[in-house]
Short mmCIF file of C-alpha atoms in Angstrom, two decimals:
data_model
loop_
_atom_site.label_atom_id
_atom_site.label_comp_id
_atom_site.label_asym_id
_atom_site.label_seq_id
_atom_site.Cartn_x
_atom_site.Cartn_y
_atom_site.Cartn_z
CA UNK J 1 42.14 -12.27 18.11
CA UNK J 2 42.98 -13.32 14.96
CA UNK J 3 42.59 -11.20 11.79
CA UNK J 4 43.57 -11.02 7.90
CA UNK J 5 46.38 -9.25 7.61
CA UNK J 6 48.05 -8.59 4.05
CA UNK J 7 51.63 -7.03 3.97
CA UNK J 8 52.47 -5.20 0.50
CA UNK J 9 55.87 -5.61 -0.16
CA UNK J 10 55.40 -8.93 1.17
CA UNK J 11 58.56 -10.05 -0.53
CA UNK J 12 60.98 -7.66 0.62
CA UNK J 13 62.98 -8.37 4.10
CA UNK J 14 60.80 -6.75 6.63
CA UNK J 15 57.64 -7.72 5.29
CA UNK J 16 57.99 -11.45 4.99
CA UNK J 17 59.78 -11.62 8.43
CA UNK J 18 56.63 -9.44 9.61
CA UNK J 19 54.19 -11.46 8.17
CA UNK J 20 56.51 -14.71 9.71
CA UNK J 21 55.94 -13.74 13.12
CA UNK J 22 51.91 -12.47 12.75
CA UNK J 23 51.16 -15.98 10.41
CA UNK J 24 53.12 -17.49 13.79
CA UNK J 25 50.66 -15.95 16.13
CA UNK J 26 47.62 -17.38 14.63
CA UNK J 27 46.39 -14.38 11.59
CA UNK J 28 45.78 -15.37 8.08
CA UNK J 29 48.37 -13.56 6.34
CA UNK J 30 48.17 -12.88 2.72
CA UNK J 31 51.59 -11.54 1.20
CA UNK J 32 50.79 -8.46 -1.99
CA UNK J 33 53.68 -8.37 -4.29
CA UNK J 34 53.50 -6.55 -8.00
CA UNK J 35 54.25 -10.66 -9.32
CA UNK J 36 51.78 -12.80 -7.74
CA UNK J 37 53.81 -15.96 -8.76
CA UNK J 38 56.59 -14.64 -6.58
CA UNK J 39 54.46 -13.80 -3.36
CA UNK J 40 52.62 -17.33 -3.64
CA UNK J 41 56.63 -18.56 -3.50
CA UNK J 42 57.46 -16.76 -0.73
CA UNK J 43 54.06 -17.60 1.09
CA UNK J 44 54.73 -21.21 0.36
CA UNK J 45 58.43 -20.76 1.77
CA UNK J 46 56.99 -19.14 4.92
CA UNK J 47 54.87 -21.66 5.39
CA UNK J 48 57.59 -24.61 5.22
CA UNK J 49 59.78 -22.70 7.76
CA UNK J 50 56.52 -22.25 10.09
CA UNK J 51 56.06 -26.05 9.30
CA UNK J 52 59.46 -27.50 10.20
CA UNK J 53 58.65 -25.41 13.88
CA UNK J 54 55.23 -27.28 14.38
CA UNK J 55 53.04 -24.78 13.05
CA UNK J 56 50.44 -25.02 10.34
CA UNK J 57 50.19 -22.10 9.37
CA UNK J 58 47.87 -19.63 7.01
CA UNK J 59 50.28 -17.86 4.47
CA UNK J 60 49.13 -16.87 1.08
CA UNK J 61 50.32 -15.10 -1.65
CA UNK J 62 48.60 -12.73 -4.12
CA UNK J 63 49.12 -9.35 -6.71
CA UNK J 64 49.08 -5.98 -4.40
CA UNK J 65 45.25 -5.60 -5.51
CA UNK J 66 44.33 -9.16 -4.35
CA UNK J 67 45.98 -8.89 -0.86
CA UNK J 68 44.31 -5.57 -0.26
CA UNK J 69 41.28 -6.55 -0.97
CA UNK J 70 41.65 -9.60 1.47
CA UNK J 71 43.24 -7.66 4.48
CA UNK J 72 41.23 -6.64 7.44
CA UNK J 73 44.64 -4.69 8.28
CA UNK J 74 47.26 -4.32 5.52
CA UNK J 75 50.78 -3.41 6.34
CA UNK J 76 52.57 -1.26 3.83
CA UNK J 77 56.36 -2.95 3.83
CA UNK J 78 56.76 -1.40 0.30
CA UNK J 79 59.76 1.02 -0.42
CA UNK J 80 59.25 4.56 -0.29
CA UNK J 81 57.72 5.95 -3.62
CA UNK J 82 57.92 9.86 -4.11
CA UNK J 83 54.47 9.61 -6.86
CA UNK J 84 52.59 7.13 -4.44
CA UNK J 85 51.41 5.21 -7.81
CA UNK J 86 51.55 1.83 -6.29
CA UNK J 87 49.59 3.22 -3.68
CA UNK J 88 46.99 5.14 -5.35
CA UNK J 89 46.39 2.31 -7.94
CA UNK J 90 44.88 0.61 -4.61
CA UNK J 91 42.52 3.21 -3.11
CA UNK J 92 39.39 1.32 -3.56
CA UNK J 93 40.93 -1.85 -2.24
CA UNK J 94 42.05 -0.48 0.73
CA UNK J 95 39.06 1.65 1.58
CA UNK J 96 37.60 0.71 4.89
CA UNK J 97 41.18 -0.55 5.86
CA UNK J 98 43.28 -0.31 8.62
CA UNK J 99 46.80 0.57 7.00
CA UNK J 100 49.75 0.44 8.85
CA UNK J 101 52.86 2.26 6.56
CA UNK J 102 55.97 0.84 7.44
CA UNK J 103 57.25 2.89 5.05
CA UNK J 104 60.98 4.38 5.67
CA UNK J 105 62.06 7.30 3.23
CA UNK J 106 65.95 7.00 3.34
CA UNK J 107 68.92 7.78 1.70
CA UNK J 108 72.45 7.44 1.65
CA UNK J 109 75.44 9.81 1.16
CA UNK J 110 78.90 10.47 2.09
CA UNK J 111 77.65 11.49 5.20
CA UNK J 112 75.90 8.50 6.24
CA UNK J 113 72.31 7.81 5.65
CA UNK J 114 69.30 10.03 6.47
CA UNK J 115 65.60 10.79 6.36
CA UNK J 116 64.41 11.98 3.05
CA UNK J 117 62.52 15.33 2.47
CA UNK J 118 58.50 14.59 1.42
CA UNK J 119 56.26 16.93 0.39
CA UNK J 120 53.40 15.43 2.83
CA UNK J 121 56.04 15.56 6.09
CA UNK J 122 55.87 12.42 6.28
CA UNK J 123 55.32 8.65 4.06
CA UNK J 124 52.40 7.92 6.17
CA UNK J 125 50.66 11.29 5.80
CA UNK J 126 51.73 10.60 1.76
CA UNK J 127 49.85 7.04 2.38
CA UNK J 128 46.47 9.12 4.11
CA UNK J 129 46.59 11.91 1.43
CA UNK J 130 46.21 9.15 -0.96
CA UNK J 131 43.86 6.79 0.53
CA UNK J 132 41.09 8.84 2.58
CA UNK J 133 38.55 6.25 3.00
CA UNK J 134 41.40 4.29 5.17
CA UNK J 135 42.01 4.99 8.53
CA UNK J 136 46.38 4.77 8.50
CA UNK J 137 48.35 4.46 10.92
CA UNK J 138 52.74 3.50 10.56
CA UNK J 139 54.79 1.35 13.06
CA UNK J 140 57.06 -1.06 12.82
CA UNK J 141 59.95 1.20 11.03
CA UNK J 142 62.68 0.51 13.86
CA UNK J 143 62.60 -3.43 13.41
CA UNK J 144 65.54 -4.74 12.07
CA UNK J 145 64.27 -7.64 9.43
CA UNK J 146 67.00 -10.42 9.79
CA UNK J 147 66.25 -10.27 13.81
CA UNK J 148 62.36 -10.49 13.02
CA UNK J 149 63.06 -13.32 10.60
CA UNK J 150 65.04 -15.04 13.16
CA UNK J 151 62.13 -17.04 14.64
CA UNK J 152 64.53 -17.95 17.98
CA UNK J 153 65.15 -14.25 18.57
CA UNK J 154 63.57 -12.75 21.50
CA UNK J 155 62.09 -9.12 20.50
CA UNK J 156 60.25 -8.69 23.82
CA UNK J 157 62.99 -6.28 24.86
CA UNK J 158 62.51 -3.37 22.05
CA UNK J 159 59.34 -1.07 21.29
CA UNK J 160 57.44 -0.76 18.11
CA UNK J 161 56.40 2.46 18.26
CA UNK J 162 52.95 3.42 17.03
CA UNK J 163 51.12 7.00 15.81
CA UNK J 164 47.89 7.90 13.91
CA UNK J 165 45.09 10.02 14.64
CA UNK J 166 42.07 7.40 15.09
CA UNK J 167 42.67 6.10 18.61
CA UNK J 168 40.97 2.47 18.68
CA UNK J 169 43.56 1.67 15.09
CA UNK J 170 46.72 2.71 17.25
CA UNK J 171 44.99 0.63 19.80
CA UNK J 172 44.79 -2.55 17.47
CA UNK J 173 48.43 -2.04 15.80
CA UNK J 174 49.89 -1.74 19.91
CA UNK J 175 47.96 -5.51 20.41
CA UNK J 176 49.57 -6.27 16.66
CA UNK J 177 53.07 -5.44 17.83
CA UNK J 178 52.65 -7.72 20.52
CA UNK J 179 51.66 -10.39 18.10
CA UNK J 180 55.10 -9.45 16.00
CA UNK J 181 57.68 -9.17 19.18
CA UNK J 182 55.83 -9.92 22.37
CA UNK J 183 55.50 -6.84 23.89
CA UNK J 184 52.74 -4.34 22.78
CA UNK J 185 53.92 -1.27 20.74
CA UNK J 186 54.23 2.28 22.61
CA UNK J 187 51.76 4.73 21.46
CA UNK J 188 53.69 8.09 19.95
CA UNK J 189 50.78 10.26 19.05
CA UNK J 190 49.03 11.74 16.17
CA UNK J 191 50.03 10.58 12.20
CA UNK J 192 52.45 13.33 12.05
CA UNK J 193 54.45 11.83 14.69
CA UNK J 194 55.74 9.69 11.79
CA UNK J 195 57.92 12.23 10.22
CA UNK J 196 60.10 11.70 13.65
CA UNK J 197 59.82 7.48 13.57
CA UNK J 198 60.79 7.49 9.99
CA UNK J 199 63.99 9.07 9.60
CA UNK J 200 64.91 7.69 13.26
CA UNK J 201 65.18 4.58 11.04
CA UNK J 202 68.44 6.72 9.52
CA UNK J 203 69.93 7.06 13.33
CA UNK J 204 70.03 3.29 13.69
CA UNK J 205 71.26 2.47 10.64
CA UNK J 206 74.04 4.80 12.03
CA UNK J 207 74.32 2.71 15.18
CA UNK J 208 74.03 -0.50 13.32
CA UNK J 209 77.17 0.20 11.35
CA UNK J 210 79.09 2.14 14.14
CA UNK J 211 78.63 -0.52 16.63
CA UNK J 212 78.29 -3.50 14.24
CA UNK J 213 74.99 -4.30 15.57
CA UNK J 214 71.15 -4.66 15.02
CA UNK J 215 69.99 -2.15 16.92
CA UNK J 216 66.53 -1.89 18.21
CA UNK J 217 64.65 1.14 20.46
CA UNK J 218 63.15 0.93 23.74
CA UNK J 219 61.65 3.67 25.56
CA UNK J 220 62.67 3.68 29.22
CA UNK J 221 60.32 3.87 32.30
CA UNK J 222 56.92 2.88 30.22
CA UNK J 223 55.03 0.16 30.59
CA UNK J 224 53.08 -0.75 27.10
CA UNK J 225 50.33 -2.69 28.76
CA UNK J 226 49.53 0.42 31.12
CA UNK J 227 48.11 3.53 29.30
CA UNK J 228 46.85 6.49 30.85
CA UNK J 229 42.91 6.20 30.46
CA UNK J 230 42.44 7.94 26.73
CA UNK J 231 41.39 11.67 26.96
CA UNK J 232 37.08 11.66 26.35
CA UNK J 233 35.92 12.94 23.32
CA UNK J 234 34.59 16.05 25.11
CA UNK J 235 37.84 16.61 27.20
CA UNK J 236 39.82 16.86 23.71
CA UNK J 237 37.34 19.60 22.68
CA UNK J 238 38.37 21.22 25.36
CA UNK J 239 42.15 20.76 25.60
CA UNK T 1 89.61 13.96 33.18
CA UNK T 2 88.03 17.26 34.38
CA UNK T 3 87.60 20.19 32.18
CA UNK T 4 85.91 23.65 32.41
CA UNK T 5 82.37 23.11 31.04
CA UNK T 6 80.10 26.21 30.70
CA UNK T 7 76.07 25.53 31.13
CA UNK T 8 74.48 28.72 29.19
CA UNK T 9 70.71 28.23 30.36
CA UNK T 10 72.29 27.11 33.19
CA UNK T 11 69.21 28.25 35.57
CA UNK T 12 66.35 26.51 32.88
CA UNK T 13 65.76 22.86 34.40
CA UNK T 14 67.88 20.88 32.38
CA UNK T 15 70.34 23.35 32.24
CA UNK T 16 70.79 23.07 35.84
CA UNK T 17 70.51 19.43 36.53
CA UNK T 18 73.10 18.40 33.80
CA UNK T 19 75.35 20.98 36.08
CA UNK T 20 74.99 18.86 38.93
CA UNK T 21 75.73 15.84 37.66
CA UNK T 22 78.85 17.18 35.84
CA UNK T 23 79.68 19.10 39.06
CA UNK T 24 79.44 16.17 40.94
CA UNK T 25 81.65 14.34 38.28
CA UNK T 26 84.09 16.73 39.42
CA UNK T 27 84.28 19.29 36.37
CA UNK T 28 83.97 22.61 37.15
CA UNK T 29 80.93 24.18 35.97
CA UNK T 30 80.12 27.72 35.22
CA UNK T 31 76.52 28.21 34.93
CA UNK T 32 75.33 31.06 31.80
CA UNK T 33 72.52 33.37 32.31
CA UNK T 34 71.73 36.43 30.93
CA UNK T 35 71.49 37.52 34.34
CA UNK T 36 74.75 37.35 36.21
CA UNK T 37 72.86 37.04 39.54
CA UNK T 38 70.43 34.66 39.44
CA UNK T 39 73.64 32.38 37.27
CA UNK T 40 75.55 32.69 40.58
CA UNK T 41 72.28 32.16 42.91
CA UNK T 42 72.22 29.21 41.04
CA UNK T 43 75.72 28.45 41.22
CA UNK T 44 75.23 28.62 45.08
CA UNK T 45 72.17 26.65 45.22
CA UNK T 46 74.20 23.27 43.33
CA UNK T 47 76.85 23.73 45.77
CA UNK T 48 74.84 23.25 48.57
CA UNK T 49 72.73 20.41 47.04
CA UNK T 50 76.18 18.76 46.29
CA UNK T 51 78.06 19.61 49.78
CA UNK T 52 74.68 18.21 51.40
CA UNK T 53 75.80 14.50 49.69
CA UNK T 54 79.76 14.77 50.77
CA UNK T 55 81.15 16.54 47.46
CA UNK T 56 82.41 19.56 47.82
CA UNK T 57 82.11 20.61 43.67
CA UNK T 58 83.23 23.70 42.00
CA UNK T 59 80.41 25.61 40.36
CA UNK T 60 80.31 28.96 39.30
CA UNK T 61 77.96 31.70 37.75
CA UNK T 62 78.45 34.32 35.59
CA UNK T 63 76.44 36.02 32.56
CA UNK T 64 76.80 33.95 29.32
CA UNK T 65 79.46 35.97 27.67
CA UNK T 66 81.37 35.46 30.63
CA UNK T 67 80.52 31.84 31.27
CA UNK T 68 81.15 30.73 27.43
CA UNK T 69 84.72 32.43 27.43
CA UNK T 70 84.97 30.05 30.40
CA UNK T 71 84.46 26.84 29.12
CA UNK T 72 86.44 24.27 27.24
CA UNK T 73 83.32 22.55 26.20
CA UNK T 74 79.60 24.37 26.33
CA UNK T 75 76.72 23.25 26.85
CA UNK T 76 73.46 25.14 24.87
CA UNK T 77 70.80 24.19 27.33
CA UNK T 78 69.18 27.59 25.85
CA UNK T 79 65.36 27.70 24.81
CA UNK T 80 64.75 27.62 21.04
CA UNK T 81 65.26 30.65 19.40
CA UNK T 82 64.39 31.56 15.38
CA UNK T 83 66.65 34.47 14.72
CA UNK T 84 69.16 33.20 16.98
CA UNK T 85 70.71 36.80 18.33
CA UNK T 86 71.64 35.00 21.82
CA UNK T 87 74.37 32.82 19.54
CA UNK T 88 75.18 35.17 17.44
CA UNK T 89 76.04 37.69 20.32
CA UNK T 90 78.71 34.91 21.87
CA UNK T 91 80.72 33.85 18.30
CA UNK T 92 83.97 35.63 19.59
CA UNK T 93 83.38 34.09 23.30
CA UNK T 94 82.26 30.45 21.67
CA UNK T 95 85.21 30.60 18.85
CA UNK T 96 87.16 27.34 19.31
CA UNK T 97 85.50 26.25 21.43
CA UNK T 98 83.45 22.59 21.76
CA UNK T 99 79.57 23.14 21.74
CA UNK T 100 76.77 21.05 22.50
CA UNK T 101 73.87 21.71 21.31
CA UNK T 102 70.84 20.55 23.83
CA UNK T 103 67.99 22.54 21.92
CA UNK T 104 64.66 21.46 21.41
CA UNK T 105 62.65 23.66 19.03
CA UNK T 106 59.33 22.22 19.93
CA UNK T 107 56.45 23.50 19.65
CA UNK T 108 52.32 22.25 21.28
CA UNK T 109 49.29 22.33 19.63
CA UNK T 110 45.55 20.04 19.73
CA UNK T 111 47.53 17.10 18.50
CA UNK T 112 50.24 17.00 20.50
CA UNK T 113 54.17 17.89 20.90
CA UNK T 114 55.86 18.44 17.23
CA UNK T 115 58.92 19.86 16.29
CA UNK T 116 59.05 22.98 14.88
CA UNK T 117 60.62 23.84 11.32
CA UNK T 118 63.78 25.00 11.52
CA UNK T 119 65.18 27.05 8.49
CA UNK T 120 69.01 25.10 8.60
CA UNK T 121 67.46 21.97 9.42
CA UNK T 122 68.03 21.56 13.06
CA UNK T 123 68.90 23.99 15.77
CA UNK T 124 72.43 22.15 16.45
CA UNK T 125 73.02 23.01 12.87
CA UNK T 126 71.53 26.42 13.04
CA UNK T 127 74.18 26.98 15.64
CA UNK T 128 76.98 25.23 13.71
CA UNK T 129 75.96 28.00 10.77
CA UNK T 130 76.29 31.24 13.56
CA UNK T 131 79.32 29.51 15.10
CA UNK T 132 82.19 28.82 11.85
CA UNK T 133 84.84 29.08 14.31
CA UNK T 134 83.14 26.82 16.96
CA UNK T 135 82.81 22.77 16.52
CA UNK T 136 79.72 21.94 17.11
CA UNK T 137 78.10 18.85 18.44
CA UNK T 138 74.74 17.60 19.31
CA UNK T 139 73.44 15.69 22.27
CA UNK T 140 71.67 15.34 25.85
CA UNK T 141 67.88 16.36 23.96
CA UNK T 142 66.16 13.16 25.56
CA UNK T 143 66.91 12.97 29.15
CA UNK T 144 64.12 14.16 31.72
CA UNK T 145 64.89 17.55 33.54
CA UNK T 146 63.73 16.34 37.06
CA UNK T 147 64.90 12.86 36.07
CA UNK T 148 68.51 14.11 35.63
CA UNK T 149 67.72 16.64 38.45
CA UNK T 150 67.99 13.80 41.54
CA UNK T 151 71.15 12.92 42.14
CA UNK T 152 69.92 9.50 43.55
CA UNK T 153 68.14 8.39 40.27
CA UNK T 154 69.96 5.54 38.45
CA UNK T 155 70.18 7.03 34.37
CA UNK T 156 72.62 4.13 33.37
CA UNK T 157 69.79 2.44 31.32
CA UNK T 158 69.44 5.29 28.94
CA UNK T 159 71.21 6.54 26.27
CA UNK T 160 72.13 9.47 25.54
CA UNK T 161 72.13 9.97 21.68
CA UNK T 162 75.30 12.56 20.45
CA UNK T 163 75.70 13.33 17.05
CA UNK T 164 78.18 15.95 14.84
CA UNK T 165 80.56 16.20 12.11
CA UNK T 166 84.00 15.93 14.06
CA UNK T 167 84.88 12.79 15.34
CA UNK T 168 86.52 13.77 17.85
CA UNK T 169 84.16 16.04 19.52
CA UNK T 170 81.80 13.38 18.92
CA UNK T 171 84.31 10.95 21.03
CA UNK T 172 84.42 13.82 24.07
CA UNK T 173 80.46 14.21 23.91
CA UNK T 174 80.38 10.45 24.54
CA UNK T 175 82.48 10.64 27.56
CA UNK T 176 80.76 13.80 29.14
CA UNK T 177 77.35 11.86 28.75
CA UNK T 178 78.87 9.14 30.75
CA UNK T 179 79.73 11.90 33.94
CA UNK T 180 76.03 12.84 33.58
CA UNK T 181 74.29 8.91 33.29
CA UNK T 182 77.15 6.56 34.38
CA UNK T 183 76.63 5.39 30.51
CA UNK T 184 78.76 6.37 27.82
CA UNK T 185 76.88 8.42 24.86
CA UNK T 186 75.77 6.54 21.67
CA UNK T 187 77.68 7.84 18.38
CA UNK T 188 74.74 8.08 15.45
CA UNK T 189 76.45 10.21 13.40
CA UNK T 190 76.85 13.52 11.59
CA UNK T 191 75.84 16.67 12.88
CA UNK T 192 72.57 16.86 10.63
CA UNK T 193 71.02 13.87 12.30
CA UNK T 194 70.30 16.84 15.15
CA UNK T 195 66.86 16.46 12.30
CA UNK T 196 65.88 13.99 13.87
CA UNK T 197 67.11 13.71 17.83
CA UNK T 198 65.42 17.26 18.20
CA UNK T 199 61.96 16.24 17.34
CA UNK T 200 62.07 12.88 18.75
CA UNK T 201 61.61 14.62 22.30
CA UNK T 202 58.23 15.67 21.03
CA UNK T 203 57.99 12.16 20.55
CA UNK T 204 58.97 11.44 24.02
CA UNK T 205 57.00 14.13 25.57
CA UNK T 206 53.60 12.24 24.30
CA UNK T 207 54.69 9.00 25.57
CA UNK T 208 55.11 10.42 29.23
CA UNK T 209 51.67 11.75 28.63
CA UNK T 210 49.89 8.57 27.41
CA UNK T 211 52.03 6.65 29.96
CA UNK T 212 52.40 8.82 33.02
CA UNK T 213 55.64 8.67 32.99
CA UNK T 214 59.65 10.08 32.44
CA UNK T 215 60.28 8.04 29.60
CA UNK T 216 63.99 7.90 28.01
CA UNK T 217 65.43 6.08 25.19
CA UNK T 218 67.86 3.12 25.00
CA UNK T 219 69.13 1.73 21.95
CA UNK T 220 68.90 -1.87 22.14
CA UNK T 221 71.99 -4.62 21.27
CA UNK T 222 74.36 -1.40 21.57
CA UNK T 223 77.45 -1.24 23.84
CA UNK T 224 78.40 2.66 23.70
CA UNK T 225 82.03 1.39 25.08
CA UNK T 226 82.76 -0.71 22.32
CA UNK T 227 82.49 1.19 19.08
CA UNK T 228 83.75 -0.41 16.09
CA UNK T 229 87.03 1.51 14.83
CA UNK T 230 86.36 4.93 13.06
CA UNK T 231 87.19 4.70 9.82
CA UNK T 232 90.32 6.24 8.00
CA UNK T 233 90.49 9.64 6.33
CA UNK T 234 91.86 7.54 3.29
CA UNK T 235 89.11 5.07 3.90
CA UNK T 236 86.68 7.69 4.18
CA UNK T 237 87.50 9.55 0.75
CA UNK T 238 87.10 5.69 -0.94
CA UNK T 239 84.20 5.10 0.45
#
């Protein structure tokens, strides 16, 4: 299946090694950045390293309004932003959108880094607040971007790990994970889930520096390509 | 190295099955309950699941007052509790004393596991505020009761995640995870990361659901024997 997919943030670290590996598996990717001039350079460098592996791919480069507006899907790789401007300046272009926030709201003290407090629980519930014609989802938060961007790295061994509360978009950002690291993502649950996945980003940046590593999660004992039939509409009235 | 390590929900599920692997690892164990008698009917019962496989381990039972004056290092395998009178009953018993902190406050609802609010952050640091004399430590929240429970279940490919504010306590959790898994703890960092290890069993609770399954976590790329050096207190203060 291939799709549209635009990542905001397009020129940051995780979002151009992102949109490496889903340009790699066959999507039209359009990179959003606030200076269009700088995501058409990074699309064009994405390309050339796709190129030199035998791969012609689609990568493109536009302003944060254009990409949205292109997506079918549009990944939020954008830093956190307490006011949600950048976001909010968007709503009509992402209406009707899959979003997935990748969004991770850290910071850093003495004592090491750490999730940081928001008003909405959570980044992603921030994101839905602020775009309810979109149907959001967040994943990909535990990634570490040099070993995405590392095209001969094998990711097959670590979850992305995958919440919202519409049940067909987890669905589509599992078989998108897949696309990004070979395995499909694990379903977590509802949205809210994501005030756990995003400040879990804080406990591996922990590991990472104790162990001098790039550390990655995998949940133990599940199989990603075997859910449990989803619960009818009816049975969840009645749970 | 075998010390005296006191279980206080020692008859709860977990409580119980991290006593028979530590019993087994040859510690003695005295199980806590508020009820003397069902701690030492307990007590009895591990024996004889333990004598059954050839070990011949030393557990005890006794009511928590009596249990935490016992141990070198205890275990809080106690349910979540708000106002926290059952740790605020044992600070003379728990004073200097190492304590880990297995609490979960979750709670259940129509979408799912979550964690609950808690006031000082985290339970582990909810505890650390009731216990100033105590030092207080974090761990053993992800591992599956019944998982832990048989004794012929492999647990050396998960990890079990330890966090608090004293290195060395965090360097003795680490080696009491390995006499419960056969794998040394994972190190991610002070105490207040209990934020997020607490609610990422809720987390893990909906992935067994979707997946049917006792699902743990590993940190990928990590090898909990080889941490890099702990930094310096002099290093620390520059850094």
């Amino acid at each position: 299946m291939s799709d549209t997919i635009a990542v905001l943030g397009g020129t940051g670290a995780l979002g151009r090694a992102l949109a490496l590996r889903l340009a790699r598996a066959g999507h039209l990717v359009v990179l959003g950045s606030r200076d269009a001039e700088r995501a058409r350079a990074s699309a064009a460098e994405l390309r050339e390293t796709l190129s030199a592996t035998g791969v012609d791919a689609r990568v493109d480069g536009e302003a944060n309004a254009g990409a949205a507006s292109a997506g079918e899907i549009v990944l939020l790789a954008t830093p956190w932003d307490e006011c949600g401007a950048s976001i909010t300046a968007l709503t009509g272009e992402l209406a009707g959108r899959l979003v997935v926030s990748c969004i991770n709201p850290l910071g850093f003290d003495a004592k090491g880094p750490h999730g940081i407090a928001v008003a909405e629980g959570s980044a992603a519930e921030q994101v839905a607040a602020l775009l309810p014609a979109s149907t959001v989802t967040a994943a990909f938060h535990h990634l570490s971007a040099p070993s995405v961007a590392d095209l001969d790295n094998d990711l097959s061994g670590e979850d992305v790990l995958v919440c919202g509360d519409d049940a067909a978009a987890r669905a589509r950002v599992v078989q998108l994970a897949a696309d990004v690291t070979g395995r499909p993502g694990v379903e977590v649950g509802a949205l809210r889930q994501a005030r756990v996945l995003e400040p879990f980003t804080a406990v591996i940046i922990a590991v990472n520096k104790r162990y001098r590593t790039r550390a990655g999660v995998l949940m133990t004992h599940v199989d990603p390509a075997r859910p449990a039939p989803a619960p009818k509409a009816a049975a969840q009235a009645h749970a």
